[in-house]
Amino acid sequence: MAVPGELDGGAAHVMFIPSAGMAHLVPFFRFITALSSHGVHCSVMTVLPTVSDAEADHFAALFAAFPRIQRVDFNLLPLDATAFPGTDPFLLRWEALRRSAHLLDRLIAGATPRVSAVVTDVTLASHVIPVTKQLQLPCHVLFISSATMLSLVAYFPIHLDKKQDDGGAAGVGVGDVDIPGVRRIRQSSLPQPLHDLNHLFTKQFIDNGRALSQADGILVNTFDALEPMALAALRDGKVVPGFPPVYAIGLLKSSSSTSSSSTDGAGGERQAAAASSSPVIAWLGEQPERSVVYIAFGSRIAVSHEQIREMGAGLEASGCRFLWVLKTTVVDREDTAEPRDVLGDEFLERVKGRGLVTKGWVEQDAVLRHAAVGLFLSHSGWNSVTEAAACGVPLLAWPRGGDQRVNAMALESGGVGVWMERWSWDGEDGVVSGREIGEKVKAAMADAAVRAGAARASQEAAKAVAEGGTSYRSMQEFIGKLKAS
Ligand code: UDP
Ligand code: UDP
């Protein structure tokens, strides 16, 4: 049922096909709960077991909190992992999903009520779109990163074609990518696997990039005022002529706020986080306003022990209070190291009271909404960026891999924070020293301009989703399209 006064989804039934990894599930679940609150019937293709425990927990929480959202089990064909030695387990899952995509037709056609549209993750686009074409269903892509990154995905195949036409004259390797109307992305800022055209990631990336033009539309968790250039260039066909409509529908609210209230503000408010039994939130409750640096590198970034120790030294030297989420492996269930194993008991003793180091899942959204948090030292995964922007917490961006340097460019030009451009990628260019980290953290905590920029971004974010705002209207347009299909 649509909430009175809300957009009305009519009899639409959307089948969602998410991919693997929390960065992919979080925006899907947020978008699904938003659509569901507008009366759209939603089903979710679900693959179990998941790669990580965090994904399994979040699937379970979604279906428990929103019984009207339908689960459709999708059994993958077996994939021989030994044929891909050393491959990232999430990438391997994407490959397995792609190779099983032809099985989706039966599941989509058999769902009741009749499916009227499909929304797929970008990592599966080139395999899902042909299935939907056969079923004569519209297919949209929910892009889980920034609009700037979307412009790179869309333009990268054209860049390669041009390079080939030039006989590779523009230089060795992939080269810098000059995205028309958006910006030039230096080769060193591209996701690292793109340097190798034979890499499995790159093959998928190119295939999916080409397929985007066949989609009926692309949804992005951003808003016009945050990435005006990239959105305009995509919509004007400057990046790819004839590109499908791009709906900037962010910033999406967390699923839990959608379950308790459909009218909660997405951005702006800084609240002492809702009553919570979490020790992390309880600890934040004892700290002065804006006094804490929050450090977290997402759900799947493993930082080397050496770099972790330098970070510890830097945080200690900064003199700031800090909340630090430690992860040392790509997949959460393999992470058995305790903070003391990496940082030592002496360190933990010295920072006791002003620094909290924690392992495992934290409710990041609740942390960022807490009034005690004054800065977020982040890898700039797009969900982390959007969560910080919604709450007006400035970012000190230290990209570690993947799309994160591209996101860092977007967040910096959107005024959400500062990009530490010279700080190393994961495993490359050595380790950033504790001294440098400490100095930057201290300076950023004291920087009124950085804080004001983040506050402005948060106000803009709130305006975008409020009635009549750019994202509100995009959502309205999208729901109108669903009703017509
Ligand atoms: N996240 C969280 N708690 C954790 C780790 C991650 O809530 O302990 C959430 C985070 O808030 C974000 C998502 O998981 O919504 C991670 O996505 P992001 O794009 O930031 O980075 P990735 O995990 O892909 O590196
Ligand atoms: N991506 C894409 N097409 C693909 C594979 C990845 O557009 O076939 C995008 C993906 O959405 C993300 C980025 O490439 O924005 C980098 O992916 P990464 O390796 O960092 O993994 P993720 O953070 O998406 O789990």
CSV table of N, CA, C and O and ligand atoms in Angstrom, one decimal, residues 20 23-24 94 122-123 143-145 149 153 191 201 204-205 208 300 401-404, ligand 2:
chain,number,residue,atom,x,y,z
A,20,ALA,N,27.0,-9.1,-5.8
A,20,ALA,CA,27.6,-9.4,-4.5
A,20,ALA,C,28.4,-8.3,-4.0
A,20,ALA,O,29.0,-7.5,-4.7
A,23,ALA,N,28.7,-3.1,-0.8
A,23,ALA,CA,28.6,-1.8,-1.6
A,23,ALA,C,27.5,-1.9,-2.6
A,23,ALA,O,26.9,-0.9,-3.0
A,24,HIS,N,27.2,-3.2,-3.1
A,24,HIS,CA,26.2,-3.4,-4.1
A,24,HIS,C,24.8,-3.6,-3.4
A,24,HIS,O,23.8,-3.1,-3.9
A,94,TRP,N,30.5,-12.4,-9.1
A,94,TRP,CA,29.9,-11.6,-10.3
A,94,TRP,C,30.0,-12.5,-11.5
A,94,TRP,O,29.0,-12.6,-12.3
A,122,VAL,N,24.9,-3.2,-12.2
A,122,VAL,CA,25.7,-2.9,-13.4
A,122,VAL,C,26.6,-4.1,-13.7
A,122,VAL,O,26.9,-4.4,-14.9
A,123,THR,N,27.1,-4.8,-12.7
A,123,THR,CA,28.1,-5.9,-12.9
A,123,THR,C,27.4,-7.0,-13.7
A,123,THR,O,28.1,-7.9,-14.3
A,143,PHE,N,22.9,1.9,-10.6
A,143,PHE,CA,24.4,2.1,-10.6
A,143,PHE,C,24.8,2.4,-9.1
A,143,PHE,O,24.3,3.3,-8.6
A,144,ILE,N,25.7,1.6,-8.6
A,144,ILE,CA,26.0,1.7,-7.1
A,144,ILE,C,27.1,2.7,-6.8
A,144,ILE,O,27.5,2.8,-5.6
A,145,SER,N,27.7,3.4,-7.8
A,145,SER,CA,28.7,4.3,-7.4
A,145,SER,C,28.3,5.7,-7.9
A,145,SER,O,27.2,6.0,-8.1
A,149,MET,N,31.8,8.0,-11.8
A,149,MET,CA,32.2,6.7,-12.1
A,149,MET,C,31.3,6.1,-13.3
A,149,MET,O,31.8,5.4,-14.1
A,153,VAL,N,32.5,4.3,-16.7
A,153,VAL,CA,32.1,2.9,-17.2
A,153,VAL,C,31.5,3.1,-18.6
A,153,VAL,O,31.8,2.2,-19.5
A,191,PRO,N,40.5,2.3,-11.7
A,191,PRO,CA,40.6,1.0,-11.0
A,191,PRO,C,41.7,0.2,-11.5
A,191,PRO,O,41.9,0.1,-12.7
A,201,PHE,N,38.0,-8.6,-14.4
A,201,PHE,CA,37.3,-7.4,-14.1
A,201,PHE,C,37.1,-6.5,-15.3
A,201,PHE,O,36.0,-6.0,-15.6
A,204,GLN,N,34.6,-7.8,-17.9
A,204,GLN,CA,33.2,-7.5,-17.4
A,204,GLN,C,32.9,-6.1,-17.6
A,204,GLN,O,31.8,-5.7,-18.0
A,205,PHE,N,33.8,-5.2,-17.2
A,205,PHE,CA,33.6,-3.8,-17.1
A,205,PHE,C,33.4,-3.3,-18.6
A,205,PHE,O,32.5,-2.4,-18.8
A,208,ASN,N,29.9,-4.6,-19.8
A,208,ASN,CA,28.8,-3.9,-19.1
A,208,ASN,C,28.7,-2.5,-19.5
A,208,ASN,O,27.6,-1.9,-19.7
A,300,ARG,N,35.2,-4.3,2.7
A,300,ARG,CA,36.1,-5.3,2.1
A,300,ARG,C,37.5,-4.9,1.8
A,300,ARG,O,38.2,-5.5,1.0
A,401,GLY,N,41.5,1.7,-3.6
A,401,GLY,CA,41.5,0.8,-4.8
A,401,GLY,C,40.1,1.0,-5.6
A,401,GLY,O,39.3,1.9,-5.2
A,402,GLY,N,39.9,0.3,-6.6
A,402,GLY,CA,38.7,0.3,-7.4
A,402,GLY,C,38.3,1.7,-7.9
A,402,GLY,O,39.1,2.4,-8.4
A,403,ASP,N,37.0,2.0,-7.6
A,403,ASP,CA,36.5,3.3,-8.1
A,403,ASP,C,36.8,4.4,-7.1
A,403,ASP,O,36.3,5.5,-7.3
A,404,GLN,N,37.5,4.2,-6.1
A,404,GLN,CA,37.6,5.1,-5.0
A,404,GLN,C,38.3,6.4,-5.4
A,404,GLN,O,38.0,7.5,-4.8
B,2,UDP,N1,31.9,-1.8,-12.1
B,2,UDP,C1,31.1,-1.7,-13.3
B,2,UDP,N2,31.0,-2.7,-14.2
B,2,UDP,C2,31.6,-3.9,-13.9
B,2,UDP,C3,32.3,-4.1,-12.7
B,2,UDP,C4,32.4,-3.0,-11.9
B,2,UDP,O1,30.6,-0.6,-13.6
B,2,UDP,O2,31.5,-4.8,-14.7
B,2,UDP,C5,32.0,-0.7,-11.2
B,2,UDP,C6,31.4,-0.9,-9.9
B,2,UDP,O3,30.1,-0.6,-9.9
B,2,UDP,C7,32.3,0.0,-9.0
B,2,UDP,C8,33.6,0.0,-9.7
B,2,UDP,O4,33.4,-0.6,-11.0
B,2,UDP,O5,31.8,1.3,-9.1
B,2,UDP,C9,34.8,-0.7,-9.0
B,2,UDP,O6,34.5,-1.9,-8.5
B,2,UDP,P1,35.3,-2.5,-7.3
B,2,UDP,O7,36.3,-3.4,-7.8
B,2,UDP,O8,35.8,-1.3,-6.4
B,2,UDP,O9,34.3,-3.3,-6.5
B,2,UDP,P2,33.0,-2.7,-5.7
B,2,UDP,O10,33.4,-1.6,-4.8
B,2,UDP,O11,32.0,-2.3,-6.7
B,2,UDP,O12,32.5,-3.9,-4.9
